[in-house]
PDB file of C-alpha atoms in Angstrom:
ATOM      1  CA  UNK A   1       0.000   0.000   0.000  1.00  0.00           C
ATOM      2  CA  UNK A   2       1.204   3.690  -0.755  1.00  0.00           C
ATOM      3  CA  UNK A   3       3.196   5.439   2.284  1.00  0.00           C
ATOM      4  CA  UNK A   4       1.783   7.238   4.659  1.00  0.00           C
ATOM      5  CA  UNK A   5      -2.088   5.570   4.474  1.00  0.00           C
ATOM      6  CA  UNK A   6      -2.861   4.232   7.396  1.00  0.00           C
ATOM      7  CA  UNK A   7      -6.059   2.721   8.826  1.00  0.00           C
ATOM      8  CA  UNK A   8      -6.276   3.555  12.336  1.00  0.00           C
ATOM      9  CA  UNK A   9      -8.964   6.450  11.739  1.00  0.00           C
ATOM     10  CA  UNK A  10     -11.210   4.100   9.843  1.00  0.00           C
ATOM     11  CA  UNK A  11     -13.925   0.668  10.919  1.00  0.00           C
ATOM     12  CA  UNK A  12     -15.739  -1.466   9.131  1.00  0.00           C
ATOM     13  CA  UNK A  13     -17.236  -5.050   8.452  1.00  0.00           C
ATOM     14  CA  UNK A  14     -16.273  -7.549   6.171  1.00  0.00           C
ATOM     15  CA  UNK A  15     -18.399 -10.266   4.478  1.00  0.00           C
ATOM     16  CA  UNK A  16     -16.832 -13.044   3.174  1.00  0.00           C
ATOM     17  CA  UNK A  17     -18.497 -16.193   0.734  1.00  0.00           C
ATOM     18  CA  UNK A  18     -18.198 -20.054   2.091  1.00  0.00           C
ATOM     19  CA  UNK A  19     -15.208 -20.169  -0.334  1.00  0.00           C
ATOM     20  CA  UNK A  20     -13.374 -17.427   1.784  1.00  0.00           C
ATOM     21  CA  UNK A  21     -13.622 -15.225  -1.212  1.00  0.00           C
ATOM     22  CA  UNK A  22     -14.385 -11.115  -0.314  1.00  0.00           C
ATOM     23  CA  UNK A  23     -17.925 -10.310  -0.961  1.00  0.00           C
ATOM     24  CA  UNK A  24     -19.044  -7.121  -0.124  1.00  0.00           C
ATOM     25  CA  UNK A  25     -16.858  -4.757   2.743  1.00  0.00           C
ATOM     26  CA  UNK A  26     -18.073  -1.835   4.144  1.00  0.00           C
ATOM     27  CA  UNK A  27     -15.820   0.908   5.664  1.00  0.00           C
ATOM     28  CA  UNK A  28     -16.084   4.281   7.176  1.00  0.00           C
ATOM     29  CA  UNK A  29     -14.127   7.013   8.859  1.00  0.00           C
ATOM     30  CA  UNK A  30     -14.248   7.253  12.644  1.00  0.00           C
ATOM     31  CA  UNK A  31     -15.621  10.884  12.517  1.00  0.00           C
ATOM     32  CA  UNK A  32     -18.249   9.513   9.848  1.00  0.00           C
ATOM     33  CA  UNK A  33     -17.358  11.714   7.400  1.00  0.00           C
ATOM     34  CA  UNK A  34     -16.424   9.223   4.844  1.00  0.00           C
ATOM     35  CA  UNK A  35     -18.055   5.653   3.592  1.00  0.00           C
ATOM     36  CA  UNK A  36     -17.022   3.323   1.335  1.00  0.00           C
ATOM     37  CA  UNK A  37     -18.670  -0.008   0.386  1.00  0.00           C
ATOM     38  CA  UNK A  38     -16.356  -2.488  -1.635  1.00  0.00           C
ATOM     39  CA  UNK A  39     -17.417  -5.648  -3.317  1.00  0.00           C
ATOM     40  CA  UNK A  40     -15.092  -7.782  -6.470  1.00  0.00           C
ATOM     41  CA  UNK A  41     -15.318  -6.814 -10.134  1.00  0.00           C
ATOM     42  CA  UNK A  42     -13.870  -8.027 -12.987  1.00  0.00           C
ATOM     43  CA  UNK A  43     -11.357  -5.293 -12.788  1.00  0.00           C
ATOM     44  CA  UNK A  44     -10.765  -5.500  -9.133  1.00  0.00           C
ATOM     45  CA  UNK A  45     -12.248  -4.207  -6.058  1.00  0.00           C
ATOM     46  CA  UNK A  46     -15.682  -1.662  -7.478  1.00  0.00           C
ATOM     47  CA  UNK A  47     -16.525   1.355  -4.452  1.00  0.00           C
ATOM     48  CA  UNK A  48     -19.280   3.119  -4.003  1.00  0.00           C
ATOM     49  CA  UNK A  49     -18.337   5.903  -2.054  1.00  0.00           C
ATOM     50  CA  UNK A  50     -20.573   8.841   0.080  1.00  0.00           C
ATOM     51  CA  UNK A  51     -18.781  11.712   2.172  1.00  0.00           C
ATOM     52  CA  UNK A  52     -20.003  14.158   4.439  1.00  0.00           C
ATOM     53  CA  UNK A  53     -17.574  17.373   5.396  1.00  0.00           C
ATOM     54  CA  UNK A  54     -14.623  15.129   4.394  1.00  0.00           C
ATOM     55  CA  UNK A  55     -11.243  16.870   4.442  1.00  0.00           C
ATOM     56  CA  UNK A  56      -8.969  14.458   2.387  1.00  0.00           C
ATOM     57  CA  UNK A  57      -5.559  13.787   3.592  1.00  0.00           C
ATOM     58  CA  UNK A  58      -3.074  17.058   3.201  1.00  0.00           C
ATOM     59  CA  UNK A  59      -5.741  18.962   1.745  1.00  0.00           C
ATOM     60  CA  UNK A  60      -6.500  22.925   2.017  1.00  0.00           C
ATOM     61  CA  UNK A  61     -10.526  22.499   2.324  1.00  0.00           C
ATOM     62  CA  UNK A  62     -13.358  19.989   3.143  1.00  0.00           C
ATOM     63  CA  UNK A  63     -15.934  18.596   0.161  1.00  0.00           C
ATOM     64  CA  UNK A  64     -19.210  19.662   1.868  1.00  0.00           C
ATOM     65  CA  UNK A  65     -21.345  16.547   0.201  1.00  0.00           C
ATOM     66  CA  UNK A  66     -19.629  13.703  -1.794  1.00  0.00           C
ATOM     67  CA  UNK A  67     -20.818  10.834  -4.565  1.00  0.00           C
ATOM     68  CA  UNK A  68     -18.388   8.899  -6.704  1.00  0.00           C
ATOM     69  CA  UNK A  69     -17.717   6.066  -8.311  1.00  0.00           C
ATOM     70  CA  UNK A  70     -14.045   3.628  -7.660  1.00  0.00           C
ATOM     71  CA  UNK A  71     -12.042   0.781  -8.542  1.00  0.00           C
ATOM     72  CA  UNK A  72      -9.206  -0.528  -6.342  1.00  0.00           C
ATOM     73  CA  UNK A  73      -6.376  -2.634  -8.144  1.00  0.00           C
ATOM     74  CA  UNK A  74      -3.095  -3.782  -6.343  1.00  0.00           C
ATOM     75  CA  UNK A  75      -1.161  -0.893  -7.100  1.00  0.00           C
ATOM     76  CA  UNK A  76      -3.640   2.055  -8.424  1.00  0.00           C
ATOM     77  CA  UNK A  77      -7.167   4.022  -7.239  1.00  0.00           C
ATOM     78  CA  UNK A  78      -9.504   5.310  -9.601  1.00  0.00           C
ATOM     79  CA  UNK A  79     -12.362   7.504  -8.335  1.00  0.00           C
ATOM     80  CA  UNK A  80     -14.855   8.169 -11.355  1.00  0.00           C
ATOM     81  CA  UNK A  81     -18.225   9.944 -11.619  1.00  0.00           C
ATOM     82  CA  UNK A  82     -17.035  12.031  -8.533  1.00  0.00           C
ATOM     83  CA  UNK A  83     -19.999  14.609  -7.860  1.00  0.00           C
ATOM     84  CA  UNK A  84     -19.394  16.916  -4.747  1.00  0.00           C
ATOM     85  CA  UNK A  85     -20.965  19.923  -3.000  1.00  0.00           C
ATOM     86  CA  UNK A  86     -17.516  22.346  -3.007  1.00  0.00           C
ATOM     87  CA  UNK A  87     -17.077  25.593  -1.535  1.00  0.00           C
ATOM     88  CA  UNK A  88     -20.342  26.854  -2.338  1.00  0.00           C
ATOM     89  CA  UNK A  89     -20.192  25.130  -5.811  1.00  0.00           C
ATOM     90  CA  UNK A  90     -20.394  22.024  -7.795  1.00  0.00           C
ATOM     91  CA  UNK A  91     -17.215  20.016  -8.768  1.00  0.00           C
ATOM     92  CA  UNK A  92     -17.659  17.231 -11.230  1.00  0.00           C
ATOM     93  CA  UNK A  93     -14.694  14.730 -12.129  1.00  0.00           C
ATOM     94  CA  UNK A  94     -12.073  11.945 -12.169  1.00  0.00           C
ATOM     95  CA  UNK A  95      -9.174  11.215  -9.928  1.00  0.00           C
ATOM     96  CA  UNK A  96      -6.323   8.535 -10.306  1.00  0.00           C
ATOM     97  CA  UNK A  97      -4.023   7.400  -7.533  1.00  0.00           C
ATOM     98  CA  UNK A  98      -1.479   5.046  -8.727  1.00  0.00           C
ATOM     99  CA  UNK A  99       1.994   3.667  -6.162  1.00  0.00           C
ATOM    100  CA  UNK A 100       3.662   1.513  -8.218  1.00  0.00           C
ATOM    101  CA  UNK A 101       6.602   3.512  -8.629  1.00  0.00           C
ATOM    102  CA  UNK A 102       6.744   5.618  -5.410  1.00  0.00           C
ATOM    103  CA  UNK A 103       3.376   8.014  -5.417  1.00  0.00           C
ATOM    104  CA  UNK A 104       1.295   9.996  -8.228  1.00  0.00           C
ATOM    105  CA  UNK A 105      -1.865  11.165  -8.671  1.00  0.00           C
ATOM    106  CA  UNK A 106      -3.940  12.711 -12.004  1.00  0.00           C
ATOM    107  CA  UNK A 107      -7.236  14.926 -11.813  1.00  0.00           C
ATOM    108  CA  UNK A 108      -9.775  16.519 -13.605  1.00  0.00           C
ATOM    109  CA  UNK A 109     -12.582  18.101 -12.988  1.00  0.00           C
ATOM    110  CA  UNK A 110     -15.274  20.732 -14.288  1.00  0.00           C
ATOM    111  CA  UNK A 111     -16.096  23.674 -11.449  1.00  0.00           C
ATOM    112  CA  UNK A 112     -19.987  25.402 -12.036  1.00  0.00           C
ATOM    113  CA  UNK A 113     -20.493  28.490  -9.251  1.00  0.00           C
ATOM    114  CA  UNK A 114     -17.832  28.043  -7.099  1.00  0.00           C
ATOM    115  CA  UNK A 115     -17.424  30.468  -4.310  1.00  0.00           C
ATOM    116  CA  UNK A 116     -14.191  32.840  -5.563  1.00  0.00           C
ATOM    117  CA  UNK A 117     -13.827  33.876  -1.691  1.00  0.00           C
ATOM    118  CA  UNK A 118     -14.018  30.848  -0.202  1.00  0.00           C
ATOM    119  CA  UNK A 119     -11.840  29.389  -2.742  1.00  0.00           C
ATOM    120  CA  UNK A 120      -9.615  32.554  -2.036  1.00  0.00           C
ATOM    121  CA  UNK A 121      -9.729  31.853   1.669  1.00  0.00           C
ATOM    122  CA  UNK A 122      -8.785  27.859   1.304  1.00  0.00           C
ATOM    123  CA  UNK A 123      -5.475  27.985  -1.244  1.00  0.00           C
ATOM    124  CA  UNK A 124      -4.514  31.998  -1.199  1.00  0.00           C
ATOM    125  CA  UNK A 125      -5.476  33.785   1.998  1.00  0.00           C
ATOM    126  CA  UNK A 126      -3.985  36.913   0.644  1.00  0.00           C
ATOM    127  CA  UNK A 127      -5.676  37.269  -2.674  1.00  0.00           C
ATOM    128  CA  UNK A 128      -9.218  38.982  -1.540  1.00  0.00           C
ATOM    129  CA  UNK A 129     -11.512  38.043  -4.817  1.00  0.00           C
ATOM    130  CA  UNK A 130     -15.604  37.822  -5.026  1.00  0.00           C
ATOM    131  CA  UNK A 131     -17.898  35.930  -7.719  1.00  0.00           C
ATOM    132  CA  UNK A 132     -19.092  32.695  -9.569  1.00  0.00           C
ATOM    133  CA  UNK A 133     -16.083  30.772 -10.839  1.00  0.00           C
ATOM    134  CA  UNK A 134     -16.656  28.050 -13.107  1.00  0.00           C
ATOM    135  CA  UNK A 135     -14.712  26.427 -15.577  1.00  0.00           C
ATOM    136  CA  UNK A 136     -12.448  23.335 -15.777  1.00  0.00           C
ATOM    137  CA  UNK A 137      -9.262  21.840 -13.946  1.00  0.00           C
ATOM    138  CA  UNK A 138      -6.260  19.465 -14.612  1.00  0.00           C
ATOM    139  CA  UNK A 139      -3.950  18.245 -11.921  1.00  0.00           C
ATOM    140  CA  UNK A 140      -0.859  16.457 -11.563  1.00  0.00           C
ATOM    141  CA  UNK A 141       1.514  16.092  -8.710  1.00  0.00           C
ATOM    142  CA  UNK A 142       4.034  13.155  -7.762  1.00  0.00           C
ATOM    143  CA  UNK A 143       5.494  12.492  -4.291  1.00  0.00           C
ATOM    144  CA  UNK A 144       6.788  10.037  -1.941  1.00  0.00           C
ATOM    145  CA  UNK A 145       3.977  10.767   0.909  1.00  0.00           C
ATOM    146  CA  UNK A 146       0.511  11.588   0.897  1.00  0.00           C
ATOM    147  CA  UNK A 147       0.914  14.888   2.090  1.00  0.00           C
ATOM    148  CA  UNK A 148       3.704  15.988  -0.163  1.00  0.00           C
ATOM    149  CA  UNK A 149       1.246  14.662  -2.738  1.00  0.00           C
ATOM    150  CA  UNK A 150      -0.883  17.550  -2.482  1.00  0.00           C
ATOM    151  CA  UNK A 151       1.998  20.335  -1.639  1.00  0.00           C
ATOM    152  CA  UNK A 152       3.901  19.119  -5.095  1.00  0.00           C
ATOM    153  CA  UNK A 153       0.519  19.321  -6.710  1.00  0.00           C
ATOM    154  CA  UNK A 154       0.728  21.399 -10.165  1.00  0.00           C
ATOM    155  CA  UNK A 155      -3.145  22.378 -11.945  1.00  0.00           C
ATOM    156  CA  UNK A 156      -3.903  23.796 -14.582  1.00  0.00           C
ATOM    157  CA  UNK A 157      -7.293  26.099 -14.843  1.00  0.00           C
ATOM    158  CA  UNK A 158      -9.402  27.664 -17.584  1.00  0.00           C
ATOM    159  CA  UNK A 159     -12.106  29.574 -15.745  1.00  0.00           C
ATOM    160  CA  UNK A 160     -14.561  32.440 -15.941  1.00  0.00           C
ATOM    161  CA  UNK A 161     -15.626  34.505 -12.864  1.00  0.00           C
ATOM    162  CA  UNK A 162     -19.024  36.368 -13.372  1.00  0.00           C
ATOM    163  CA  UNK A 163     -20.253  39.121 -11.092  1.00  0.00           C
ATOM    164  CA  UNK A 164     -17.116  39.792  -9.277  1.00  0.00           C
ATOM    165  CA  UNK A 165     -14.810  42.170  -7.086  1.00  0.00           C
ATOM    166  CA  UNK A 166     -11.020  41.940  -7.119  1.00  0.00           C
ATOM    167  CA  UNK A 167      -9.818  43.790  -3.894  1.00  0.00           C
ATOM    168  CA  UNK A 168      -6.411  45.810  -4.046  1.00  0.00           C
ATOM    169  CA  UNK A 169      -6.127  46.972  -7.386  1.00  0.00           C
ATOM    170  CA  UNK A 170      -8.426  49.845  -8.968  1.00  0.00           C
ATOM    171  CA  UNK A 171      -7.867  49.373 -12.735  1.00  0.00           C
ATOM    172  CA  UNK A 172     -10.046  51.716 -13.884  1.00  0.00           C
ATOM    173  CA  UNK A 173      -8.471  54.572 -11.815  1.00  0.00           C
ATOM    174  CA  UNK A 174      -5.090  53.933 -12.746  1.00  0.00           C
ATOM    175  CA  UNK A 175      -6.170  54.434 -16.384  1.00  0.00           C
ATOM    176  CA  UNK A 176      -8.061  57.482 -16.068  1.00  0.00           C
ATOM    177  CA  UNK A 177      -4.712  58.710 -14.083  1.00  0.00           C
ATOM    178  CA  UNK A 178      -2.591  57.568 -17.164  1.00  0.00           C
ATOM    179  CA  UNK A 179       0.359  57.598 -15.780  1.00  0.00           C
ATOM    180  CA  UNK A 180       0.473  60.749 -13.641  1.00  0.00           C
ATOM    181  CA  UNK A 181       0.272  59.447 -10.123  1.00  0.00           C
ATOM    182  CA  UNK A 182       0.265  55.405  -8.491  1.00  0.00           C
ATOM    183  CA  UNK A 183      -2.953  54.016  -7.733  1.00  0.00           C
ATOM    184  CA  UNK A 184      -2.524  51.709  -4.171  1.00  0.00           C
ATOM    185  CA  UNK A 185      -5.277  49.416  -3.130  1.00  0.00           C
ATOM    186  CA  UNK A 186      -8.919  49.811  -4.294  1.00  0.00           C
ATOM    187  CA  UNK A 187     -11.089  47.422  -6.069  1.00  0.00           C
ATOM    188  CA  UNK A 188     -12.425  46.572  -9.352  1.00  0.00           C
ATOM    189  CA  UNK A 189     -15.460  45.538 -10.211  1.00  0.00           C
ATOM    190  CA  UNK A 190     -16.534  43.039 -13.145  1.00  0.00           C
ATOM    191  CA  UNK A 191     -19.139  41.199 -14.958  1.00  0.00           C
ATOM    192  CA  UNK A 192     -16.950  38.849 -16.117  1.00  0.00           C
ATOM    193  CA  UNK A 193     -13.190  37.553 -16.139  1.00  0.00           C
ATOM    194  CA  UNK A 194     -11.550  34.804 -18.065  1.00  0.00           C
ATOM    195  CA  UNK A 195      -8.578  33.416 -17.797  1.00  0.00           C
ATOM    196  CA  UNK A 196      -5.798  30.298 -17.776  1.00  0.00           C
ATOM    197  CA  UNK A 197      -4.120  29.883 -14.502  1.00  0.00           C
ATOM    198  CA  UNK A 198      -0.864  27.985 -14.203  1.00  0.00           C
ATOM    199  CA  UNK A 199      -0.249  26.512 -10.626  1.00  0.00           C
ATOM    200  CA  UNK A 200       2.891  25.035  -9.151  1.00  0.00           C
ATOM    201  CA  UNK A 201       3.933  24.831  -5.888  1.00  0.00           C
ATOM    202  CA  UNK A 202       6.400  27.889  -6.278  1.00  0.00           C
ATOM    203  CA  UNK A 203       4.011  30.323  -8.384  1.00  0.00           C
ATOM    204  CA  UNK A 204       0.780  31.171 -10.073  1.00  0.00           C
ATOM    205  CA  UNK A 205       0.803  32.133 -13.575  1.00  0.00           C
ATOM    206  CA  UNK A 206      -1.575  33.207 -16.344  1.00  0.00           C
ATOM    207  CA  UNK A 207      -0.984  34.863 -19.789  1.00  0.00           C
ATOM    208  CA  UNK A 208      -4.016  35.176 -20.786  1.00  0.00           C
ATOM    209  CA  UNK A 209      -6.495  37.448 -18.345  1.00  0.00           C
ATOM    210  CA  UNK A 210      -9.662  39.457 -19.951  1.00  0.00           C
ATOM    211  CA  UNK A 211     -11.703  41.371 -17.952  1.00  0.00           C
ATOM    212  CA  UNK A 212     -15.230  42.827 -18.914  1.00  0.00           C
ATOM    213  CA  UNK A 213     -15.900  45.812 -16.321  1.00  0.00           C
ATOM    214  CA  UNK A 214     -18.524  47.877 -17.880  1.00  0.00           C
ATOM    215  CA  UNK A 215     -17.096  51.272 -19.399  1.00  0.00           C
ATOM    216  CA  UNK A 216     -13.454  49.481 -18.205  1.00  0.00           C
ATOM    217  CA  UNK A 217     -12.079  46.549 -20.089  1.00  0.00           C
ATOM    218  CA  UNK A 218      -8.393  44.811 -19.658  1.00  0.00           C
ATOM    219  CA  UNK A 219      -6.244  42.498 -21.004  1.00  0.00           C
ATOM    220  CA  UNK A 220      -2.867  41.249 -19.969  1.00  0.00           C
ATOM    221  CA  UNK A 221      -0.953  38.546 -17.487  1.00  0.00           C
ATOM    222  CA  UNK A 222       0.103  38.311 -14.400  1.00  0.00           C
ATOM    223  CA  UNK A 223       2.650  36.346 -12.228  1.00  0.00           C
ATOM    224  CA  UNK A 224       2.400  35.957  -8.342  1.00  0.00           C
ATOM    225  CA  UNK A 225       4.488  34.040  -5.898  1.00  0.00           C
ATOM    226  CA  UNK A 226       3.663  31.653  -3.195  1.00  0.00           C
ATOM    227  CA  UNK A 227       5.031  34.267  -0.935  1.00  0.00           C
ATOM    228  CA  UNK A 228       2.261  37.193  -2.463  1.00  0.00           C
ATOM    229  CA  UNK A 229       4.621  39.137  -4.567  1.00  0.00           C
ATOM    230  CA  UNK A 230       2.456  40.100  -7.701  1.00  0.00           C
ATOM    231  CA  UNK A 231       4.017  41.326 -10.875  1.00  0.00           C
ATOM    232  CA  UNK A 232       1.209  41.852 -13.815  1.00  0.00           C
ATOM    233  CA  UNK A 233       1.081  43.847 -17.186  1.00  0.00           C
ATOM    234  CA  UNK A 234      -2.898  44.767 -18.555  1.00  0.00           C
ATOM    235  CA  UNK A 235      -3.644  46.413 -21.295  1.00  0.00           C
ATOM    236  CA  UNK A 236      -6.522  48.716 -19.798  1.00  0.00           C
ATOM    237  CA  UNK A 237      -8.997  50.725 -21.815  1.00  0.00           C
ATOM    238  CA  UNK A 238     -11.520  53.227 -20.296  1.00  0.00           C
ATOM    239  CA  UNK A 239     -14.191  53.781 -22.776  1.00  0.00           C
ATOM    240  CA  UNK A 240     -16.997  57.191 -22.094  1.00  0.00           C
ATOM    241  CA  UNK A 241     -19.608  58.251 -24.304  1.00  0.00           C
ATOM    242  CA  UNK A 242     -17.317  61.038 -26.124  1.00  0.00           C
ATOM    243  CA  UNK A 243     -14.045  58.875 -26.453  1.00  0.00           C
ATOM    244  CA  UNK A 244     -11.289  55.489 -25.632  1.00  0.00           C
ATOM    245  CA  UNK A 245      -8.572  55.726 -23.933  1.00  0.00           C
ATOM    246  CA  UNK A 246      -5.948  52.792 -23.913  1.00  0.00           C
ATOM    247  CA  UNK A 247      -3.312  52.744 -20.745  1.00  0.00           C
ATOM    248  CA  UNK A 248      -0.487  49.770 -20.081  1.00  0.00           C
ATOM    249  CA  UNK A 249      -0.833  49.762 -16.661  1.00  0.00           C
ATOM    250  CA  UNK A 250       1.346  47.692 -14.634  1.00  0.00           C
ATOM    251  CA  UNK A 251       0.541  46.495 -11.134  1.00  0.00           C
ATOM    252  CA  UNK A 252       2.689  44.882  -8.605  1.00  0.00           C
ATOM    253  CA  UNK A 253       3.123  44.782  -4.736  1.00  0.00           C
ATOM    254  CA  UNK A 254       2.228  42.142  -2.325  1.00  0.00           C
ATOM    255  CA  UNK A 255      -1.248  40.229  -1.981  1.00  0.00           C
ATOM    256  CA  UNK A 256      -3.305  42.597  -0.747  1.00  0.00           C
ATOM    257  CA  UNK A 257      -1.668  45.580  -0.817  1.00  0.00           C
ATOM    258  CA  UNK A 258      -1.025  46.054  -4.563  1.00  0.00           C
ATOM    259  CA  UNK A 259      -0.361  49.444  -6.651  1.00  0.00           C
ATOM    260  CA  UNK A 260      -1.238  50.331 -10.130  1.00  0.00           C
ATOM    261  CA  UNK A 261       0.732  52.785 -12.610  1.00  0.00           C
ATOM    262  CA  UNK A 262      -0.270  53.985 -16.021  1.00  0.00           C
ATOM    263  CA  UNK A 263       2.382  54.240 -18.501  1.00  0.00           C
ATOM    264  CA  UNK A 264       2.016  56.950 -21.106  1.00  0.00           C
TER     265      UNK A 264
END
């Protein structure tokens, strides 16, 4: 079995044919947050598996409700169909476990009105963001433990926010500014923001950031560090009834405190 997985937080009851063969197990977590029933398939053990409020080892949050799907083999977990109640959201996927060469694990997963500051609060404390985010993930990560599992863990995520706040940085203000004075904190509002995030254990990443905020709209990439240094480049243009103006603004600081410059 993979390092680091014990069984001393779990019970359960085993059924067994006349033959000795396994024919249906049933286990659960001692806090009853997590049960699995087990019974033989063709392609080894088949799960059925219902959580409550379960935090899974190493992880940053809890999956408020929990269906899904499994197959145990000797040296690899598969966890299909996986439908789960998820910071305010719905998170739909797949999710491999293999240890046959020391430990990795593979992910994905579609996200539909997740909670931006609850996500916010559970993986970047510092980064103060409201709205809807939906959109899908892919993760990766390789290890020798379970819990180094999830700190190596690298994702990949195309998502949209809709009806949203992003706290320390006033876009639209450093634009009408253009250049003649820093912008610090603030907040700008948006209907909607798209972008592909790149996540490793060391940094967060996107090149590709659009932001719809009424008479403001933006374009650009940013890069910020596990320790919440930001460093971003948008393309910013303030549009009014009479005319357009386009500003490169650049932004950079530290999560939350962040300060935005027009350059002419």
């Amino acid at each position: 079995m993979a390092e680091g997985v014990t069984f001393q937080d779990v019970f359960g009851e085993l059924n067994f044919r006349p033959d000795g063969r396994l024919e249906k197990a049933t286990v659960e977590s001692t806090d009853r947050s997590l049960l699995v029933e087990a019974q033989p398939s063709p392609l080894g053990i088949a799960l059925n598996i219902e959580g409550r409020a379960w935090q899974p080892f190493g992880a940053a949050t809890s999956f408020a409700s929990l269906q899904a799907k499994g197959v145990l083999q000797a040296d690899k977990l598969l966890i299909q169909n996986i439908d789960t109640t998820f910071l305010g959201g719905i998170l739909r996927g797949n999710w491999l476990l293999d240890w046959s060469n020391g430990l990795a694990m593979a992910g994905d997963a579609t996200l539909n009105r997740i909670d931006a500051r609850k996500l916010g609060t559970a993986f970047v404390p510092a980064l103060k963001l409201e709205g809807d985010v939906s959109g899908t993930l892919k993760l990766r990560s390789s290890s020798r433990d379970l819990e180094g599992l999830w700190r190596n863990a690298e994702a990949v995520l195309n998502t949209e926010i809709t009806r949203g706040v992003l706290y320390g940085v006033d876009l639209g203000e450093a634009a009408r500014r253009n250049g003649v004075s820093e912008v610090r904190a603030g907040a700008t509002k948006f209907d909607r923001l798209r972008s592909t995030i790149s996540i490793t254990p060391k940094q967060v990443v996107s090149k590709d950031v659009r932001m719809d905020a009424g008479m403001v709209t933006a374009t650009g990439q940013f890069v910020a560090g596990r320790d919440g240094q930001v460093e971003a480049s948008m393309a910013v243009t303030l549009q009014t009834s009479v005319s357009s103006l386009n500003v490169p603004v650049r932004i950079f600081g530290t999560l939350p405190d962040l300060t935005a410059v027009g350059r002419k």
